[in-house]
Amino acid sequence: MPSLSPAIAEIRLAVRTALADLHEGSTVVVALSGGADSLALAAAAAFEGSRLGLRVRSVTVDHGLQDASDAVAARAAQTATSLGLDTLVVTVDVGAGGGPEAAARDARYRVLRDAAADAGAAAVLLGHTLDDQAETVLLGLARGSGAASLQGMAPVRDDDDGLRWVRPLLRVRRETTRAFCAASDLEFWDDPHNLEDRFARVRVRERVLPVLESELGPGIAEALARTAEQLREDAEAFDEMIHETIEDIVEHAEAGISVSVAALAANPAALRNRIIRLVVDSEFGVSLTRLQTLEVARLATDWTGQGPIDLPSCSAARIGGRIVFTAR
C-alpha cells in the first residue's frame, strides 16, 4: 500500500483525538466554507467519523457577499457529498452591525447553532488553524484587549445549551491543510476576501507576521499559539478561584447585587478586577472596559466619598461596607 501523506496523517489524528470522547451514534456538524482548512476538516471528519460510528454532516453558509457565492457554496456541498457527508446549504442576509466581518460571523454561527439543534448534534467542528490563532492573538495584543483576548480561540467550548464547539486544527498549520487537499485530490476555494487588505486580519497575515518572521526568526506563529494556550490555562485557574471567592463576598440586593468592600480591597488587583467584571457580566449581561472596572475598584481601594458610577445597564455605588450594583 502507498504510504499515507504526512498532512493527511496529521489532520486525521487531530480530528480523531477531538472526536474520541463522543458517544457512538452521535451527530457531528462540520462548518464547511469550501476553503482548504474546512475542506480538510470535513474530509478527515468523514473518514474518522465513520470509524467511530458517528454521523457527520456539513453545513455551508452562503453569505451572499460575493459574486457567484451560491456557486461556491454548491460546489462545497457537492464535494462534501462525494466524501459521504449529509450536506446542508443555507443562504443568509448579512446585516451591517459591527462591520461586515462581525455581521457575517454572527450570521454564520446562528446558522450552525440552528442546524446543530435540528440535527440533535453533539458538536460543531470549526476549521480554525494555528495560523488563525496566531493572527487572533496579535490582533488582541494590538487592541490592548487584555489577557482574555490574548487567550485566542478555545479548542473546545460548551455553550449554554450544552452544544460543544470544537476546533481540532488549532495546532495545525494552514499550509498543512492545503497539502492535505492536494494529496486527497480535493479542489478548494480561495476566498478573495483573504487578500483584501482593508481587513485587519488580512494585513496581519500578509504583512505583520511575515515581517516578524523575517526580523525575529521562524516560529513566531507557533510561539503566539503557545502563549494563547498558556494564558488560557492561567485563566481557567483564575476563574475557579474567582467563583469560589464570589460565593463568600457577593449578596443579592434590591434590583441588583452587592460585593463586600473589605473582601475586594483585600484581593490582588488582578483578582479584584476580574471579580468586578464577572459580577457585572453575570448579573446585567454587559462587559466593562478596563477604565470602568478601575473606577469601580476605586470605590473599594481609594474611596474619598465619590458618588455612584454610571455603567452600561447599571450603576455602582458604595453603601456602607458594600459596593452595590443596581439596574438602571
Short mmCIF file of C-alpha atoms in Angstrom, two decimals:
data_model
loop_
_atom_site.label_atom_id
_atom_site.label_comp_id
_atom_site.label_asym_id
_atom_site.label_seq_id
_atom_site.Cartn_x
_atom_site.Cartn_y
_atom_site.Cartn_z
CA MET A 1 0.00 0.00 0.00
CA PRO A 2 1.26 3.55 -0.71
CA SER A 3 2.36 5.48 2.35
CA LEU A 4 -0.08 7.97 3.82
CA SER A 5 0.68 11.63 3.22
CA PRO A 6 2.09 13.28 6.38
CA ALA A 7 -0.50 16.06 6.02
CA ILE A 8 -3.38 13.59 5.87
CA ALA A 9 -1.98 11.64 8.82
CA GLU A 10 -1.55 14.78 10.93
CA ILE A 11 -5.04 16.12 10.30
CA ARG A 12 -6.77 12.78 10.70
CA LEU A 13 -5.03 12.32 14.04
CA ALA A 14 -6.10 15.79 15.19
CA VAL A 15 -9.71 15.09 14.24
CA ARG A 16 -9.69 11.59 15.71
CA THR A 17 -8.44 12.99 19.02
CA ALA A 18 -11.13 15.69 19.01
CA LEU A 19 -13.92 13.17 18.36
CA ALA A 20 -12.68 10.41 20.66
CA ASP A 21 -14.97 11.12 23.63
CA LEU A 22 -18.21 11.38 21.62
CA HIS A 23 -20.64 8.51 22.00
CA GLU A 24 -21.20 6.15 19.10
CA GLY A 25 -24.23 7.27 17.12
CA SER A 26 -23.70 10.95 17.91
CA THR A 27 -24.11 13.53 15.16
CA VAL A 28 -21.35 16.00 14.33
CA VAL A 29 -21.73 19.13 12.22
CA VAL A 30 -18.76 20.44 10.22
CA ALA A 31 -18.72 24.11 9.23
CA LEU A 32 -17.71 23.97 5.57
CA SER A 33 -16.84 27.08 3.56
CA GLY A 34 -15.09 25.24 0.75
CA GLY A 35 -11.69 26.65 1.70
CA ALA A 36 -8.70 24.38 2.30
CA ASP A 37 -9.00 24.43 6.09
CA SER A 38 -12.68 23.48 6.32
CA LEU A 39 -12.44 21.03 3.42
CA ALA A 40 -9.55 19.16 5.03
CA LEU A 41 -11.51 19.13 8.28
CA ALA A 42 -14.62 17.77 6.56
CA ALA A 43 -12.67 15.05 4.75
CA ALA A 44 -10.90 13.95 7.93
CA ALA A 45 -14.17 14.04 9.89
CA ALA A 46 -15.85 11.87 7.26
CA PHE A 47 -13.01 9.33 7.46
CA GLU A 48 -12.67 9.25 11.24
CA GLY A 49 -16.37 9.64 11.97
CA SER A 50 -17.27 6.52 10.04
CA ARG A 51 -14.77 4.54 12.09
CA LEU A 52 -16.11 5.90 15.35
CA GLY A 53 -19.74 5.27 14.46
CA LEU A 54 -20.59 8.97 14.22
CA ARG A 55 -22.98 10.67 11.82
CA VAL A 56 -21.24 13.60 10.15
CA ARG A 57 -22.94 16.33 8.15
CA SER A 58 -21.61 19.54 6.67
CA VAL A 59 -23.25 22.95 6.82
CA THR A 60 -22.26 25.61 4.30
CA VAL A 61 -23.41 29.19 4.77
CA ASP A 62 -23.83 31.35 1.68
CA HIS A 63 -23.39 34.90 2.97
CA GLY A 64 -24.18 36.40 -0.42
CA LEU A 65 -21.35 38.91 -0.06
CA GLN A 66 -19.51 38.00 -3.28
CA ASP A 67 -20.42 37.31 -6.88
CA ALA A 68 -21.24 33.65 -7.51
CA SER A 69 -21.24 32.88 -3.78
CA ASP A 70 -24.11 30.46 -4.41
CA ALA A 71 -21.95 28.50 -6.85
CA VAL A 72 -19.10 28.35 -4.31
CA ALA A 73 -21.50 27.04 -1.65
CA ALA A 74 -22.98 24.48 -4.05
CA ARG A 75 -19.52 23.23 -5.03
CA ALA A 76 -18.52 22.85 -1.37
CA ALA A 77 -21.67 20.85 -0.68
CA GLN A 78 -21.06 18.69 -3.76
CA THR A 79 -17.56 17.89 -2.54
CA ALA A 80 -18.91 17.03 0.91
CA THR A 81 -21.47 14.70 -0.65
CA SER A 82 -18.68 12.94 -2.54
CA LEU A 83 -16.97 12.40 0.82
CA GLY A 84 -20.08 10.65 2.13
CA LEU A 85 -21.44 13.51 4.24
CA ASP A 86 -25.01 14.70 4.57
CA THR A 87 -24.98 18.30 3.40
CA LEU A 88 -26.91 21.48 4.04
CA VAL A 89 -26.53 24.88 2.36
CA VAL A 90 -28.18 27.90 3.98
CA THR A 91 -28.36 31.37 2.42
CA VAL A 92 -28.42 34.27 4.87
CA ASP A 93 -28.87 38.02 4.75
CA VAL A 94 -25.88 39.58 6.48
CA GLY A 95 -26.58 42.79 8.36
CA ALA A 96 -24.18 45.65 8.92
CA GLY A 97 -23.92 45.65 12.71
CA GLY A 98 -20.33 45.70 13.93
CA GLY A 99 -18.87 45.69 10.41
CA PRO A 100 -19.08 43.11 7.61
CA GLU A 101 -16.76 40.55 9.21
CA ALA A 102 -18.59 40.54 12.54
CA ALA A 103 -22.02 40.52 10.88
CA ALA A 104 -21.07 37.58 8.65
CA ARG A 105 -19.62 35.70 11.62
CA ASP A 106 -22.76 36.25 13.71
CA ALA A 107 -24.98 35.07 10.86
CA ARG A 108 -22.79 32.02 10.29
CA TYR A 109 -22.84 30.96 13.94
CA ARG A 110 -26.62 31.35 14.13
CA VAL A 111 -27.00 29.00 11.18
CA LEU A 112 -24.56 26.48 12.65
CA ARG A 113 -26.31 26.60 16.03
CA ASP A 114 -29.74 26.09 14.44
CA ALA A 115 -28.50 23.31 12.16
CA ALA A 116 -26.90 21.52 15.11
CA ALA A 117 -30.11 21.81 17.11
CA ASP A 118 -32.21 20.47 14.22
CA ALA A 119 -29.85 17.51 13.80
CA GLY A 120 -29.53 16.86 17.53
CA ALA A 121 -25.78 17.25 17.10
CA ALA A 122 -23.38 16.80 19.98
CA ALA A 123 -20.68 19.00 18.47
CA VAL A 124 -19.86 21.53 15.78
CA LEU A 125 -16.39 21.34 14.22
CA LEU A 126 -14.70 24.57 13.11
CA GLY A 127 -11.67 24.72 10.82
CA HIS A 128 -9.53 27.37 12.53
CA THR A 129 -5.83 26.61 12.32
CA LEU A 130 -2.70 27.55 14.27
CA ASP A 131 -2.23 30.46 11.85
CA ASP A 132 -5.72 31.77 12.66
CA GLN A 133 -4.87 31.51 16.34
CA ALA A 134 -1.64 33.47 15.92
CA GLU A 135 -3.47 36.19 13.99
CA THR A 136 -6.14 36.39 16.70
CA VAL A 137 -3.53 36.82 19.43
CA LEU A 138 -1.72 39.57 17.51
CA LEU A 139 -4.97 41.42 16.86
CA GLY A 140 -5.87 41.20 20.54
CA LEU A 141 -2.43 42.48 21.51
CA ALA A 142 -2.76 45.44 19.13
CA ARG A 143 -6.15 46.35 20.58
CA GLY A 144 -4.94 46.19 24.16
CA SER A 145 -7.78 43.82 24.95
CA GLY A 146 -6.08 42.13 27.88
CA ALA A 147 -5.44 38.51 28.77
CA ALA A 148 -8.94 37.37 27.81
CA SER A 149 -8.33 38.35 24.20
CA LEU A 150 -4.77 37.00 24.15
CA GLN A 151 -6.11 33.57 25.06
CA GLY A 152 -7.26 33.37 21.47
CA MET A 153 -9.80 30.75 20.44
CA ALA A 154 -10.60 27.84 22.74
CA PRO A 155 -10.02 24.36 21.28
CA VAL A 156 -13.24 23.19 22.97
CA ARG A 157 -16.13 25.21 24.35
CA ASP A 158 -19.53 24.12 25.63
CA ASP A 159 -22.24 26.73 25.22
CA ASP A 160 -25.24 27.33 27.47
CA ASP A 161 -27.32 24.80 25.52
CA GLY A 162 -24.76 22.04 26.01
CA LEU A 163 -23.56 22.17 22.41
CA ARG A 164 -19.83 21.58 22.04
CA TRP A 165 -17.82 23.80 19.68
CA VAL A 166 -14.55 22.11 18.70
CA ARG A 167 -11.53 23.38 16.77
CA PRO A 168 -9.48 20.25 16.04
CA LEU A 169 -6.93 22.04 13.85
CA LEU A 170 -5.66 24.71 16.25
CA ARG A 171 -2.23 23.04 16.32
CA VAL A 172 -2.15 22.51 12.55
CA ARG A 173 -0.54 24.98 10.16
CA ARG A 174 -2.55 26.40 7.26
CA GLU A 175 -0.02 25.01 4.79
CA THR A 176 -0.80 21.52 6.10
CA THR A 177 -4.49 21.80 5.23
CA ARG A 178 -3.56 22.81 1.68
CA ALA A 179 -1.18 19.86 1.47
CA PHE A 180 -3.99 17.60 2.73
CA CYS A 181 -6.28 18.78 -0.06
CA ALA A 182 -3.56 18.35 -2.69
CA ALA A 183 -2.80 14.82 -1.50
CA SER A 184 -6.52 13.98 -1.45
CA ASP A 185 -7.28 15.49 -4.88
CA LEU A 186 -9.72 17.92 -3.28
CA GLU A 187 -10.20 21.20 -5.10
CA PHE A 188 -10.62 24.01 -2.58
CA TRP A 189 -11.81 27.60 -2.89
CA ASP A 190 -9.54 30.57 -2.14
CA ASP A 191 -11.70 33.32 -0.67
CA PRO A 192 -10.71 36.59 -2.41
CA HIS A 193 -11.54 38.44 0.81
CA ASN A 194 -8.43 36.81 2.26
CA LEU A 195 -6.36 39.09 0.01
CA GLU A 196 -8.16 42.37 0.72
CA ASP A 197 -6.00 44.50 3.00
CA ARG A 198 -8.98 46.58 4.16
CA PHE A 199 -9.43 43.79 6.69
CA ALA A 200 -7.11 43.97 9.72
CA ARG A 201 -6.73 40.18 9.83
CA VAL A 202 -5.51 40.12 6.24
CA ARG A 203 -2.92 42.81 6.99
CA VAL A 204 -1.70 40.79 9.96
CA ARG A 205 -1.49 37.67 7.80
CA GLU A 206 0.11 39.20 4.72
CA ARG A 207 2.32 41.92 6.26
CA VAL A 208 2.79 41.74 10.02
CA LEU A 209 3.53 38.05 10.57
CA PRO A 210 5.96 37.81 7.62
CA VAL A 211 7.87 40.82 8.96
CA LEU A 212 8.03 39.27 12.43
CA GLU A 213 9.26 36.00 10.95
CA SER A 214 11.88 37.86 8.92
CA GLU A 215 13.13 40.08 11.74
CA LEU A 216 12.81 37.76 14.75
CA GLY A 217 13.24 34.36 13.16
CA PRO A 218 10.91 31.47 12.33
CA GLY A 219 8.40 30.03 14.77
CA ILE A 220 6.51 33.24 15.59
CA ALA A 221 3.09 31.77 14.81
CA GLU A 222 3.78 28.73 16.98
CA ALA A 223 5.02 30.95 19.81
CA LEU A 224 1.88 33.08 19.68
CA ALA A 225 -0.31 29.98 19.74
CA ARG A 226 1.63 28.61 22.74
CA THR A 227 1.14 31.93 24.51
CA ALA A 228 -2.60 31.69 23.96
CA GLU A 229 -2.65 28.15 25.34
CA GLN A 230 -0.69 29.11 28.45
CA LEU A 231 -2.88 32.15 29.12
CA ARG A 232 -5.99 30.01 28.76
CA GLU A 233 -4.66 27.60 31.38
CA ASP A 234 -3.98 30.51 33.72
CA ALA A 235 -7.42 31.98 33.09
CA GLU A 236 -9.14 28.69 33.89
CA ALA A 237 -7.34 28.52 37.23
CA PHE A 238 -8.15 32.18 37.88
CA ASP A 239 -11.82 31.66 37.07
CA GLU A 240 -12.04 28.78 39.51
CA MET A 241 -10.57 30.99 42.25
CA ILE A 242 -12.96 33.81 41.40
CA HIS A 243 -16.07 31.64 41.56
CA GLU A 244 -15.00 30.30 44.96
CA THR A 245 -14.37 33.85 46.19
CA ILE A 246 -17.63 35.26 44.85
CA GLU A 247 -19.69 32.75 46.80
CA ASP A 248 -18.42 34.35 50.03
CA ILE A 249 -18.44 38.05 49.17
CA VAL A 250 -21.46 38.61 46.89
CA GLU A 251 -25.03 39.12 48.07
CA HIS A 252 -28.20 39.90 46.18
CA ALA A 253 -29.53 43.41 46.68
CA GLU A 254 -32.73 45.15 45.70
CA ALA A 255 -32.73 45.47 41.88
CA GLY A 256 -29.16 44.28 41.74
CA ILE A 257 -26.22 42.73 43.54
CA SER A 258 -23.59 43.82 46.06
CA VAL A 259 -19.96 42.97 46.82
CA SER A 260 -18.03 43.29 50.08
CA VAL A 261 -15.68 46.28 50.05
CA ALA A 262 -13.28 44.68 52.53
CA ALA A 263 -13.03 41.50 50.52
CA LEU A 264 -12.43 43.36 47.25
CA ALA A 265 -9.75 45.55 48.83
CA ALA A 266 -8.01 42.53 50.35
CA ASN A 267 -7.59 40.77 47.00
CA PRO A 268 -4.80 41.44 44.47
CA ALA A 269 -5.74 43.89 41.73
CA ALA A 270 -5.97 41.20 39.03
CA LEU A 271 -8.40 39.13 41.06
CA ARG A 272 -10.34 42.19 42.24
CA ASN A 273 -10.86 43.45 38.69
CA ARG A 274 -11.93 40.06 37.42
CA ILE A 275 -14.48 39.77 40.23
CA ILE A 276 -15.98 43.14 39.31
CA ARG A 277 -16.19 42.28 35.61
CA LEU A 278 -17.67 38.85 36.28
CA VAL A 279 -20.29 40.17 38.71
CA VAL A 280 -21.49 42.83 36.29
CA ASP A 281 -21.44 40.47 33.31
CA SER A 282 -23.33 37.67 35.08
CA GLU A 283 -25.93 39.98 36.65
CA PHE A 284 -26.51 42.51 33.85
CA GLY A 285 -25.07 40.84 30.75
CA VAL A 286 -22.63 43.62 29.90
CA SER A 287 -18.84 43.80 29.65
CA LEU A 288 -16.97 46.58 31.40
CA THR A 289 -13.98 48.31 29.87
CA ARG A 290 -10.77 48.41 31.84
CA LEU A 291 -11.33 52.08 32.71
CA GLN A 292 -14.84 51.35 34.02
CA THR A 293 -13.53 48.40 36.02
CA LEU A 294 -10.80 50.51 37.63
CA GLU A 295 -13.29 53.23 38.54
CA VAL A 296 -15.46 50.68 40.32
CA ALA A 297 -12.40 49.21 42.06
CA ARG A 298 -11.56 52.68 43.43
CA LEU A 299 -14.81 52.55 45.40
CA ALA A 300 -13.11 49.85 47.46
CA THR A 301 -9.45 50.85 47.38
CA ASP A 302 -9.45 54.63 47.08
CA TRP A 303 -12.80 55.88 48.30
CA THR A 304 -12.99 59.60 49.13
CA GLY A 305 -16.75 59.91 49.14
CA GLN A 306 -17.29 59.78 45.38
CA GLY A 307 -20.84 59.16 44.25
CA PRO A 308 -22.38 56.48 42.04
CA ILE A 309 -20.65 55.44 38.81
CA ASP A 310 -22.76 55.07 35.69
CA LEU A 311 -22.07 51.82 33.86
CA PRO A 312 -23.76 50.08 30.91
CA SER A 313 -27.20 48.90 32.14
CA CYS A 314 -26.36 49.54 35.78
CA SER A 315 -24.72 51.85 38.31
CA ALA A 316 -22.24 51.15 41.10
CA ALA A 317 -22.23 52.93 44.46
CA ARG A 318 -20.53 52.42 47.79
CA ILE A 319 -23.11 51.98 50.51
CA GLY A 320 -21.65 51.23 53.91
CA GLY A 321 -19.27 48.34 53.61
CA ARG A 322 -20.52 47.17 50.24
CA ILE A 323 -20.42 48.17 46.59
CA VAL A 324 -23.96 47.91 45.27
CA PHE A 325 -24.66 47.39 41.57
CA THR A 326 -28.19 48.47 40.64
CA ALA A 327 -30.02 48.12 37.34
CA ARG A 328 -30.75 51.39 35.52
#
